[in-house]
mmCIF file of C-alpha atoms and ligand atoms in Angstrom:
data_model
loop_
_atom_site.group_PDB
_atom_site.id
_atom_site.type_symbol
_atom_site.label_atom_id
_atom_site.label_comp_id
_atom_site.label_asym_id
_atom_site.label_seq_id
_atom_site.Cartn_x
_atom_site.Cartn_y
_atom_site.Cartn_z
ATOM 1 C CA MET A 225 -29.576 -81.096 -125.019
ATOM 2 C CA ARG A 226 -31.045 -83.610 -122.631
ATOM 3 C CA THR A 227 -34.400 -85.074 -123.700
ATOM 4 C CA ILE A 228 -36.096 -82.778 -120.840
ATOM 5 C CA GLU A 229 -34.960 -79.817 -119.203
ATOM 6 C CA TRP A 230 -36.226 -77.244 -116.644
ATOM 7 C CA ARG A 231 -35.467 -74.034 -117.917
ATOM 8 C CA ASP A 232 -36.981 -70.932 -115.677
ATOM 9 C CA GLY A 233 -40.035 -72.333 -114.667
ATOM 10 C CA THR A 234 -40.942 -74.342 -118.026
ATOM 11 C CA VAL A 235 -40.481 -77.974 -118.884
ATOM 12 C CA VAL A 236 -38.879 -78.118 -122.293
ATOM 13 C CA THR A 237 -38.914 -81.244 -124.199
ATOM 14 C CA LEU A 238 -39.165 -82.819 -127.596
ATOM 15 C CA ASP A 239 -42.567 -83.754 -129.157
ATOM 16 C CA GLN A 240 -42.075 -87.400 -129.680
ATOM 17 C CA THR A 241 -44.916 -87.576 -132.122
ATOM 18 C CA LYS A 242 -43.344 -85.465 -134.508
ATOM 19 C CA LEU A 243 -39.930 -87.345 -134.692
ATOM 20 C CA PRO A 244 -38.218 -88.137 -137.129
ATOM 21 C CA HIS A 245 -39.428 -85.655 -139.751
ATOM 22 C CA GLU A 246 -39.819 -82.550 -137.291
ATOM 23 C CA THR A 247 -38.046 -81.211 -134.337
ATOM 24 C CA VAL A 248 -40.588 -79.492 -132.263
ATOM 25 C CA PHE A 249 -39.678 -78.160 -128.634
ATOM 26 C CA LEU A 250 -42.537 -78.214 -126.195
ATOM 27 C CA LYS A 251 -42.296 -75.471 -123.405
ATOM 28 C CA LEU A 252 -44.770 -76.869 -120.773
ATOM 29 C CA LYS A 253 -46.003 -74.389 -118.254
ATOM 30 C CA SER A 254 -48.461 -76.611 -116.168
ATOM 31 C CA VAL A 255 -49.438 -79.841 -114.756
ATOM 32 C CA LEU A 256 -52.386 -80.198 -117.291
ATOM 33 C CA GLU A 257 -49.957 -79.563 -120.248
ATOM 34 C CA VAL A 258 -47.485 -82.125 -118.834
ATOM 35 C CA ALA A 259 -50.326 -84.602 -118.537
ATOM 36 C CA GLU A 260 -51.520 -83.915 -122.007
ATOM 37 C CA ALA A 261 -48.194 -84.596 -123.561
ATOM 38 C CA ILE A 262 -47.694 -87.892 -121.598
ATOM 39 C CA LYS A 263 -51.166 -88.890 -122.545
ATOM 40 C CA THR A 264 -50.706 -88.242 -126.656
ATOM 41 C CA MET A 265 -47.244 -89.912 -126.187
ATOM 42 C CA LYS A 266 -45.391 -86.514 -126.822
ATOM 43 C CA ILE A 267 -43.492 -87.671 -123.941
ATOM 44 C CA ARG A 268 -42.972 -91.564 -123.595
ATOM 45 C CA GLY A 269 -40.853 -94.220 -122.305
ATOM 46 C CA ALA A 270 -40.649 -95.281 -118.807
ATOM 47 C CA PRO A 271 -37.706 -93.262 -117.107
ATOM 48 C CA LEU A 272 -38.595 -90.010 -119.307
ATOM 49 C CA LEU A 273 -42.518 -90.580 -117.804
ATOM 50 C CA GLY A 274 -40.793 -90.543 -114.263
ATOM 51 C CA ALA A 275 -38.375 -87.336 -114.999
ATOM 52 C CA ALA A 276 -41.660 -85.412 -116.684
ATOM 53 C CA ALA A 277 -43.763 -86.178 -113.715
ATOM 54 C CA ALA A 278 -41.415 -84.907 -111.052
ATOM 55 C CA PHE A 279 -40.722 -81.787 -113.192
ATOM 56 C CA ALA A 280 -44.488 -81.504 -113.507
ATOM 57 C CA LEU A 281 -44.912 -81.422 -109.794
ATOM 58 C CA ALA A 282 -41.848 -78.901 -109.646
ATOM 59 C CA LEU A 283 -44.065 -76.746 -111.939
ATOM 60 C CA VAL A 284 -47.149 -77.042 -109.536
ATOM 61 C CA ALA A 285 -44.730 -75.912 -106.668
ATOM 62 C CA TYR A 286 -42.879 -72.993 -108.640
ATOM 63 C CA ASN A 287 -46.439 -71.474 -109.452
ATOM 64 C CA SER A 288 -48.137 -72.102 -106.086
ATOM 65 C CA GLU A 289 -49.532 -69.520 -103.805
ATOM 66 C CA ALA A 290 -49.830 -71.511 -101.310
ATOM 67 C CA LYS A 291 -48.714 -69.988 -97.610
ATOM 68 C CA GLU A 292 -48.178 -72.981 -95.684
ATOM 69 C CA LYS A 293 -46.623 -76.450 -96.217
ATOM 70 C CA ARG A 294 -49.994 -78.234 -95.837
ATOM 71 C CA GLU A 295 -51.823 -76.238 -98.434
ATOM 72 C CA LEU A 296 -48.721 -76.883 -100.921
ATOM 73 C CA ILE A 297 -48.678 -80.759 -100.133
ATOM 74 C CA ASN A 298 -52.434 -80.682 -100.783
ATOM 75 C CA GLU A 299 -51.748 -79.362 -104.144
ATOM 76 C CA LEU A 300 -48.958 -81.444 -105.134
ATOM 77 C CA VAL A 301 -51.231 -84.731 -104.110
ATOM 78 C CA LYS A 302 -53.768 -83.458 -106.657
ATOM 79 C CA ALA A 303 -51.642 -82.962 -109.223
ATOM 80 C CA GLY A 304 -50.015 -86.450 -108.441
ATOM 81 C CA GLU A 305 -53.415 -87.892 -108.781
ATOM 82 C CA ILE A 306 -54.039 -86.171 -112.082
ATOM 83 C CA LEU A 307 -50.575 -87.582 -113.503
ATOM 84 C CA LYS A 308 -51.021 -90.868 -112.112
ATOM 85 C CA ARG A 309 -54.089 -91.175 -114.336
ATOM 86 C CA THR A 310 -52.230 -90.553 -117.519
ATOM 87 C CA ARG A 311 -50.565 -93.980 -118.336
ATOM 88 C CA PRO A 312 -51.023 -96.994 -115.815
ATOM 89 C CA THR A 313 -48.088 -99.460 -116.583
ATOM 90 C CA ALA A 314 -44.412 -97.329 -116.391
ATOM 91 C CA VAL A 315 -43.869 -97.613 -112.810
ATOM 92 C CA ASN A 316 -41.138 -94.732 -112.884
ATOM 93 C CA LEU A 317 -44.065 -92.254 -113.462
ATOM 94 C CA PHE A 318 -45.776 -93.459 -109.897
ATOM 95 C CA TRP A 319 -42.426 -94.005 -108.350
ATOM 96 C CA ALA A 320 -41.156 -90.245 -109.236
ATOM 97 C CA ILE A 321 -44.663 -88.613 -108.034
ATOM 98 C CA ASP A 322 -44.456 -90.644 -104.796
ATOM 99 C CA ARG A 323 -40.801 -89.863 -104.092
ATOM 100 C CA ILE A 324 -41.511 -86.158 -104.400
ATOM 101 C CA LEU A 325 -44.564 -86.229 -102.400
ATOM 102 C CA ASN A 326 -42.713 -88.167 -99.729
ATOM 103 C CA SER A 327 -39.466 -85.631 -99.474
ATOM 104 C CA ALA A 328 -42.195 -82.604 -99.481
ATOM 105 C CA ARG A 329 -43.742 -84.323 -96.706
ATOM 106 C CA SER A 330 -40.488 -84.918 -94.777
ATOM 107 C CA PHE A 331 -39.370 -81.262 -95.747
ATOM 108 C CA SER A 332 -38.837 -78.773 -92.726
ATOM 109 C CA GLU A 333 -40.133 -75.250 -92.864
ATOM 110 C CA GLU A 334 -36.985 -73.921 -91.407
ATOM 111 C CA ASP A 335 -34.648 -75.159 -93.862
ATOM 112 C CA GLN A 336 -35.504 -73.426 -97.178
ATOM 113 C CA ASP A 337 -38.259 -72.248 -99.662
ATOM 114 C CA MET A 338 -40.046 -75.570 -100.150
ATOM 115 C CA ALA A 339 -41.060 -74.773 -103.864
ATOM 116 C CA VAL A 340 -37.326 -74.558 -104.643
ATOM 117 C CA PHE A 341 -36.797 -77.876 -102.400
ATOM 118 C CA VAL A 342 -39.471 -79.544 -105.057
ATOM 119 C CA VAL A 343 -37.669 -77.824 -108.067
ATOM 120 C CA GLU A 344 -34.053 -79.476 -106.734
ATOM 121 C CA GLU A 345 -35.651 -82.910 -105.917
ATOM 122 C CA ALA A 346 -37.078 -83.032 -109.496
ATOM 123 C CA GLN A 347 -33.839 -81.979 -110.909
ATOM 124 C CA LYS A 348 -32.349 -84.792 -108.719
ATOM 125 C CA ILE A 349 -34.341 -87.368 -110.213
ATOM 126 C CA ALA A 350 -33.604 -86.272 -113.696
ATOM 127 C CA ASP A 351 -29.544 -86.114 -112.976
ATOM 128 C CA GLU A 352 -30.056 -89.565 -111.151
ATOM 129 C CA ASP A 353 -31.784 -91.154 -114.452
ATOM 130 C CA ALA A 354 -28.746 -89.841 -116.676
ATOM 131 C CA ALA A 355 -26.343 -91.118 -114.291
ATOM 132 C CA ALA A 356 -27.853 -94.421 -113.893
ATOM 133 C CA ASN A 357 -27.837 -94.820 -117.960
ATOM 134 C CA ARG A 358 -24.113 -94.045 -117.967
ATOM 135 C CA LEU A 359 -23.551 -96.969 -115.494
ATOM 136 C CA ILE A 360 -25.888 -99.363 -117.295
ATOM 137 C CA GLY A 361 -24.112 -98.492 -120.302
ATOM 138 C CA LYS A 362 -20.974 -99.156 -119.135
ATOM 139 C CA TYR A 363 -21.608 -102.657 -117.463
ATOM 140 C CA GLY A 364 -23.682 -103.558 -120.248
ATOM 141 C CA ALA A 365 -21.309 -102.866 -122.923
ATOM 142 C CA GLU A 366 -18.959 -105.631 -121.327
ATOM 143 C CA LEU A 367 -21.889 -108.160 -122.728
ATOM 144 C CA LEU A 368 -21.370 -107.212 -126.316
ATOM 145 C CA HIS A 369 -18.224 -108.155 -128.518
ATOM 146 C CA ASP A 370 -17.280 -107.246 -132.029
ATOM 147 C CA GLY A 371 -19.208 -108.685 -134.688
ATOM 148 C CA ASP A 372 -22.480 -108.782 -132.508
ATOM 149 C CA VAL A 373 -25.848 -108.146 -134.375
ATOM 150 C CA ILE A 374 -28.059 -106.937 -131.214
ATOM 151 C CA LEU A 375 -31.962 -106.890 -131.941
ATOM 152 C CA THR A 376 -33.873 -103.996 -129.827
ATOM 153 C CA HIS A 377 -37.589 -103.385 -129.900
ATOM 154 C CA CYS A 378 -39.522 -100.244 -128.986
ATOM 155 C CA ASN A 379 -37.463 -97.244 -128.205
ATOM 156 C CA ALA A 380 -35.391 -97.731 -125.177
ATOM 157 C CA GLY A 381 -32.900 -94.808 -125.939
ATOM 158 C CA ALA A 382 -32.260 -91.163 -124.881
ATOM 159 C CA LEU A 383 -35.781 -90.078 -126.126
ATOM 160 C CA ALA A 384 -37.376 -92.712 -123.460
ATOM 161 C CA THR A 385 -35.024 -91.318 -120.899
ATOM 162 C CA VAL A 386 -33.399 -87.922 -119.283
ATOM 163 C CA ASP A 387 -30.356 -88.977 -121.393
ATOM 164 C CA TYR A 388 -28.468 -91.814 -122.983
ATOM 165 C CA GLY A 389 -30.813 -94.230 -122.999
ATOM 166 C CA THR A 390 -30.927 -97.839 -121.244
ATOM 167 C CA ALA A 391 -30.827 -100.598 -123.917
ATOM 168 C CA LEU A 392 -29.447 -98.030 -126.523
ATOM 169 C CA GLY A 393 -27.428 -96.908 -123.988
ATOM 170 C CA VAL A 394 -25.489 -100.010 -123.802
ATOM 171 C CA ILE A 395 -25.152 -100.256 -127.652
ATOM 172 C CA ARG A 396 -24.199 -96.664 -127.405
ATOM 173 C CA ALA A 397 -21.389 -97.446 -124.810
ATOM 174 C CA ALA A 398 -19.989 -100.295 -126.845
ATOM 175 C CA TRP A 399 -20.061 -98.475 -129.887
ATOM 176 C CA GLU A 400 -18.251 -95.673 -128.232
ATOM 177 C CA GLN A 401 -15.437 -98.050 -126.950
ATOM 178 C CA GLY A 402 -15.095 -99.323 -130.648
ATOM 179 C CA LYS A 403 -16.855 -102.428 -130.501
ATOM 180 C CA LYS A 404 -18.019 -103.208 -134.471
ATOM 181 C CA ILE A 405 -21.900 -103.904 -133.581
ATOM 182 C CA LYS A 406 -24.533 -103.595 -135.566
ATOM 183 C CA VAL A 407 -28.543 -103.414 -134.236
ATOM 184 C CA ILE A 408 -31.646 -104.667 -135.901
ATOM 185 C CA ALA A 409 -34.721 -102.404 -134.926
ATOM 186 C CA THR A 410 -38.144 -103.651 -134.937
ATOM 187 C CA GLU A 411 -40.668 -101.097 -136.110
ATOM 188 C CA THR A 412 -42.901 -101.913 -133.288
ATOM 189 C CA ARG A 413 -46.439 -101.634 -134.229
ATOM 190 C CA PRO A 414 -48.765 -99.777 -133.564
ATOM 191 C CA LYS A 415 -47.013 -96.455 -132.676
ATOM 192 C CA LEU A 416 -43.733 -97.247 -134.567
ATOM 193 C CA GLN A 417 -40.951 -96.013 -132.046
ATOM 194 C CA GLY A 418 -38.701 -98.334 -133.272
ATOM 195 C CA ALA A 419 -39.076 -97.081 -137.083
ATOM 196 C CA ARG A 420 -39.291 -93.457 -135.996
ATOM 197 C CA LEU A 421 -37.070 -92.921 -132.815
ATOM 198 C CA THR A 422 -34.576 -95.977 -132.705
ATOM 199 C CA VAL A 423 -33.538 -95.353 -136.009
ATOM 200 C CA TYR A 424 -33.420 -91.681 -135.759
ATOM 201 C CA GLU A 425 -31.163 -91.946 -132.705
ATOM 202 C CA LEU A 426 -28.682 -94.911 -134.248
ATOM 203 C CA LYS A 427 -28.526 -93.148 -137.384
ATOM 204 C CA ARG A 428 -27.301 -90.143 -135.841
ATOM 205 C CA ASP A 429 -24.910 -91.769 -134.035
ATOM 206 C CA GLY A 430 -23.631 -93.334 -136.856
ATOM 207 C CA ILE A 431 -24.450 -96.883 -135.518
ATOM 208 C CA PRO A 432 -25.452 -99.267 -138.055
ATOM 209 C CA VAL A 433 -29.207 -100.156 -138.138
ATOM 210 C CA THR A 434 -31.303 -102.619 -139.892
ATOM 211 C CA LEU A 435 -35.168 -101.679 -139.891
ATOM 212 C CA VAL A 436 -37.300 -104.796 -139.695
ATOM 213 C CA THR A 437 -40.962 -105.381 -139.430
ATOM 214 C CA ASP A 438 -42.070 -106.820 -136.061
ATOM 215 C CA ASN A 439 -43.471 -110.321 -137.706
ATOM 216 C CA MET A 440 -39.668 -110.902 -139.252
ATOM 217 C CA VAL A 441 -38.131 -111.720 -135.687
ATOM 218 C CA GLY A 442 -39.052 -115.293 -136.303
ATOM 219 C CA TYR A 443 -37.152 -115.744 -139.662
ATOM 220 C CA ILE A 444 -34.379 -113.545 -138.211
ATOM 221 C CA MET A 445 -33.748 -115.785 -135.618
ATOM 222 C CA TYR A 446 -34.089 -118.990 -137.318
ATOM 223 C CA LYS A 447 -31.272 -117.793 -139.674
ATOM 224 C CA GLY A 448 -28.946 -117.012 -137.320
ATOM 225 C CA LEU A 449 -28.584 -113.026 -137.819
ATOM 226 C CA VAL A 450 -28.746 -112.154 -134.662
ATOM 227 C CA ASN A 451 -26.815 -112.984 -131.653
ATOM 228 C CA ARG A 452 -27.852 -110.921 -128.700
ATOM 229 C CA VAL A 453 -31.470 -109.411 -127.645
ATOM 230 C CA MET A 454 -31.315 -105.777 -125.499
ATOM 231 C CA VAL A 455 -34.684 -104.576 -124.571
ATOM 232 C CA GLY A 456 -35.753 -101.725 -121.861
ATOM 233 C CA ALA A 457 -38.722 -102.332 -119.463
ATOM 234 C CA ASP A 458 -41.261 -100.491 -118.199
ATOM 235 C CA ILE A 459 -41.781 -102.150 -114.954
ATOM 236 C CA ILE A 460 -39.555 -105.217 -113.375
ATOM 237 C CA VAL A 461 -41.730 -107.472 -111.076
ATOM 238 C CA ARG A 462 -40.665 -110.311 -108.636
ATOM 239 C CA ASP A 463 -41.659 -112.774 -111.802
ATOM 240 C CA ALA A 464 -41.629 -110.863 -115.055
ATOM 241 C CA VAL A 465 -40.331 -107.939 -116.835
ATOM 242 C CA ILE A 466 -43.293 -105.877 -118.778
ATOM 243 C CA ASN A 467 -42.163 -104.141 -121.920
ATOM 244 C CA LYS A 468 -43.602 -102.901 -124.980
ATOM 245 C CA ILE A 469 -45.949 -105.308 -126.735
ATOM 246 C CA GLY A 470 -44.190 -107.962 -128.911
ATOM 247 C CA THR A 471 -40.992 -108.461 -126.055
ATOM 248 C CA TYR A 472 -42.281 -111.240 -124.936
ATOM 249 C CA THR A 473 -42.807 -113.081 -128.756
ATOM 250 C CA ILE A 474 -38.925 -111.979 -129.237
ATOM 251 C CA ALA A 475 -38.052 -113.385 -125.678
ATOM 252 C CA VAL A 476 -39.490 -116.898 -126.531
ATOM 253 C CA LEU A 477 -37.892 -116.920 -129.782
ATOM 254 C CA ALA A 478 -34.712 -116.057 -128.200
ATOM 255 C CA LYS A 479 -35.337 -118.856 -125.810
ATOM 256 C CA GLU A 480 -35.797 -121.419 -128.469
ATOM 257 C CA HIS A 481 -32.750 -120.154 -130.445
ATOM 258 C CA ASP A 482 -30.236 -119.919 -127.594
ATOM 259 C CA VAL A 483 -29.591 -115.899 -128.089
ATOM 260 C CA PRO A 484 -28.953 -114.265 -124.852
ATOM 261 C CA PHE A 485 -31.960 -111.998 -124.084
ATOM 262 C CA TYR A 486 -30.959 -108.870 -122.000
ATOM 263 C CA VAL A 487 -32.935 -106.285 -120.299
ATOM 264 C CA ALA A 488 -31.596 -102.772 -119.351
ATOM 265 C CA ALA A 489 -33.195 -100.810 -116.822
ATOM 266 C CA PRO A 490 -32.731 -98.284 -113.904
ATOM 267 C CA LYS A 491 -33.663 -99.277 -110.141
ATOM 268 C CA SER A 492 -36.475 -96.940 -110.458
ATOM 269 C CA THR A 493 -37.939 -99.583 -112.843
ATOM 270 C CA PHE A 494 -38.040 -102.355 -110.459
ATOM 271 C CA ASP A 495 -41.184 -102.822 -108.062
ATOM 272 C CA LEU A 496 -39.889 -106.085 -106.424
ATOM 273 C CA ALA A 497 -43.243 -106.071 -104.130
ATOM 274 C CA GLN A 498 -45.353 -106.644 -107.164
ATOM 275 C CA VAL A 499 -46.260 -109.669 -109.283
ATOM 276 C CA SER A 500 -46.778 -109.429 -113.027
ATOM 277 C CA ALA A 501 -50.650 -110.399 -112.108
ATOM 278 C CA ASN A 502 -51.496 -107.065 -110.452
ATOM 279 C CA VAL A 503 -49.520 -104.928 -113.031
ATOM 280 C CA VAL A 504 -52.173 -102.944 -115.104
ATOM 281 C CA ILE A 505 -51.451 -103.234 -118.742
ATOM 282 C CA GLU A 506 -52.270 -100.238 -120.605
ATOM 283 C CA GLU A 507 -55.005 -100.707 -123.173
ATOM 284 C CA ARG A 508 -54.915 -97.938 -125.781
ATOM 285 C CA ARG A 509 -57.282 -96.555 -128.718
ATOM 286 C CA PRO A 510 -58.437 -99.239 -131.308
ATOM 287 C CA GLU A 511 -57.381 -96.446 -134.012
ATOM 288 C CA GLU A 512 -53.972 -96.882 -133.320
ATOM 289 C CA VAL A 513 -54.555 -100.217 -134.625
ATOM 290 C CA THR A 514 -57.072 -99.653 -137.456
ATOM 291 C CA TYR A 515 -55.105 -97.021 -139.009
ATOM 292 C CA ILE A 516 -51.376 -96.616 -140.340
ATOM 293 C CA GLY A 517 -51.055 -92.715 -139.933
ATOM 294 C CA SER A 518 -53.773 -91.258 -141.470
ATOM 295 C CA GLU A 519 -54.914 -94.233 -143.783
ATOM 296 C CA ARG A 520 -57.674 -96.615 -142.534
ATOM 297 C CA ILE A 521 -56.182 -100.211 -143.170
ATOM 298 C CA THR A 522 -59.141 -101.942 -142.289
ATOM 299 C CA LEU A 523 -63.207 -102.248 -142.291
ATOM 300 C CA PRO A 524 -64.932 -99.883 -139.845
ATOM 301 C CA GLY A 525 -66.345 -101.351 -136.803
ATOM 302 C CA VAL A 526 -63.825 -104.387 -136.615
ATOM 303 C CA ASN A 527 -63.110 -105.625 -132.949
ATOM 304 C CA VAL A 528 -59.665 -104.459 -131.920
ATOM 305 C CA LEU A 529 -57.448 -105.475 -129.312
ATOM 306 C CA ASN A 530 -54.712 -102.856 -128.303
ATOM 307 C CA PRO A 531 -52.673 -103.644 -125.190
ATOM 308 C CA ALA A 532 -49.355 -101.536 -125.164
ATOM 309 C CA PHE A 533 -47.083 -103.868 -122.929
ATOM 310 C CA ASP A 534 -46.478 -107.482 -122.602
ATOM 311 C CA ILE A 535 -45.061 -109.802 -119.829
ATOM 312 C CA THR A 536 -42.150 -111.807 -120.295
ATOM 313 C CA PRO A 537 -41.411 -114.082 -117.459
ATOM 314 C CA LEU A 538 -37.966 -113.994 -115.841
ATOM 315 C CA GLU A 539 -37.143 -117.679 -116.901
ATOM 316 C CA CYS A 540 -36.852 -115.929 -120.661
ATOM 317 C CA VAL A 541 -34.292 -113.465 -119.365
ATOM 318 C CA THR A 542 -30.797 -113.900 -119.598
ATOM 319 C CA ALA A 543 -29.824 -111.252 -117.326
ATOM 320 C CA ILE A 544 -30.891 -107.760 -116.176
ATOM 321 C CA ILE A 545 -28.362 -104.447 -116.425
ATOM 322 C CA CYS A 546 -29.033 -101.963 -113.682
ATOM 323 C CA GLU A 547 -26.806 -98.990 -112.582
ATOM 324 C CA ASN A 548 -25.651 -101.492 -109.800
ATOM 325 C CA GLY A 549 -24.344 -104.110 -112.308
ATOM 326 C CA VAL A 550 -25.534 -107.006 -114.350
ATOM 327 C CA LEU A 551 -27.777 -109.466 -112.589
ATOM 328 C CA GLN A 552 -27.680 -112.855 -114.040
ATOM 329 C CA ARG A 553 -30.899 -114.853 -113.524
ATOM 330 C CA LYS A 554 -29.998 -116.762 -110.386
ATOM 331 C CA ASP A 555 -28.503 -113.343 -109.101
ATOM 332 C CA PHE A 556 -31.632 -111.612 -109.514
ATOM 333 C CA VAL A 557 -33.274 -113.997 -106.741
ATOM 334 C CA GLU A 558 -30.656 -112.789 -104.407
ATOM 335 C CA PHE A 559 -31.355 -109.150 -105.243
ATOM 336 C CA LYS A 560 -34.518 -109.449 -105.103
ATOM 337 C CA ALA A 561 -34.159 -111.158 -101.125
ATOM 338 C CA ASN A 562 -31.917 -108.149 -100.199
ATOM 339 C CA LEU A 563 -34.216 -105.344 -101.173
HETATM 340 O O1 MRU B 845 -45.331 -96.835 -125.067
HETATM 341 P P1 MRU B 845 -43.791 -96.295 -124.782
HETATM 342 O O2 MRU B 845 -43.664 -95.878 -126.099
HETATM 343 O O3 MRU B 845 -43.890 -95.595 -123.777
HETATM 344 O O4 MRU B 845 -43.362 -97.500 -124.259
HETATM 345 C C1 MRU B 845 -41.709 -97.547 -124.064
HETATM 346 C C2 MRU B 845 -40.959 -98.994 -123.980
HETATM 347 O O5 MRU B 845 -41.828 -99.949 -123.801
HETATM 348 C C3 MRU B 845 -39.803 -98.833 -123.303
HETATM 349 O O6 MRU B 845 -39.267 -100.225 -123.758
HETATM 350 C C4 MRU B 845 -39.549 -98.619 -122.222
HETATM 351 O O7 MRU B 845 -40.237 -97.415 -121.422
HETATM 352 C C5 MRU B 845 -38.074 -98.804 -121.420
HETATM 353 S S1 MRU B 845 -37.636 -97.089 -122.145
HETATM 354 C C6 MRU B 845 -35.914 -96.888 -121.486
#
């Protein structure tokens, strides 16, 4: 099954907060239910957020009693506003909402039923993501070779996308080609997407994985225990890649130790009209830091900083892999100019 699917007027997806111990499927029936699932990170990962937002708008259209196009557009705009308030950083969410709204606005009433049209557009967004990840896997796998040990951070796998994954899609594709590779996964405090989700995905596929805590990366690089880094992105702007908190630390270490640092992301994650200074970095609840699971690990009332993402300047990035191919840093300048 894909990570998210449209099934007879419901959105079916996994509750990622329950993994890896329990497999719980959610059947979401309204935009509010999808928004809540996004806020609480039952649904997470940039491309998946885009697909979820698109399907949430499909739910609005599917259940709407609007008689006219204008009425339905108003409902979609309101729902889009609710969804845009869930998480601020991953651009795929905003991209998917705007794409659905723009195509709904250009819909001609003679063509077909508008609800059907919106559902189909959401399905297209999901299908395109799955296809993009296969291409990212194909192009990215050329960068990986027998004996490589690849460090990845957070979860940029099938669970973070509609299917297959971006960074893990590349690793998966190389593994499927028979390349003898190994992965080091960082646990990714505070939400532990690496320990919970990346390890789960790789183990399920039989790909060798070793789990480390985030603060072990310096030691690992110093000792030469890793020779590639492969991560995803929440938004790629003109000057930087924004991804899970801790990515920048890994990128600086990789640069210092001459380890290639690759970013794998579909074009829906690019916003090249934007610069990093204008990107809103999500700040999450202090309890994510002061607790591990249900156990409080520090004194009550301590000041806490909990940004969910950080900013990696392009100077630290060796190449970006998207569905068009591999963009080396110098090609990226040209790619930007042509967009
Ligand atoms: O807070 P999350 O779990 O939504 O953050 C996810 C990441 O940072 C991923 O690396 C990114 O979204 C790319 S997923 C293909």
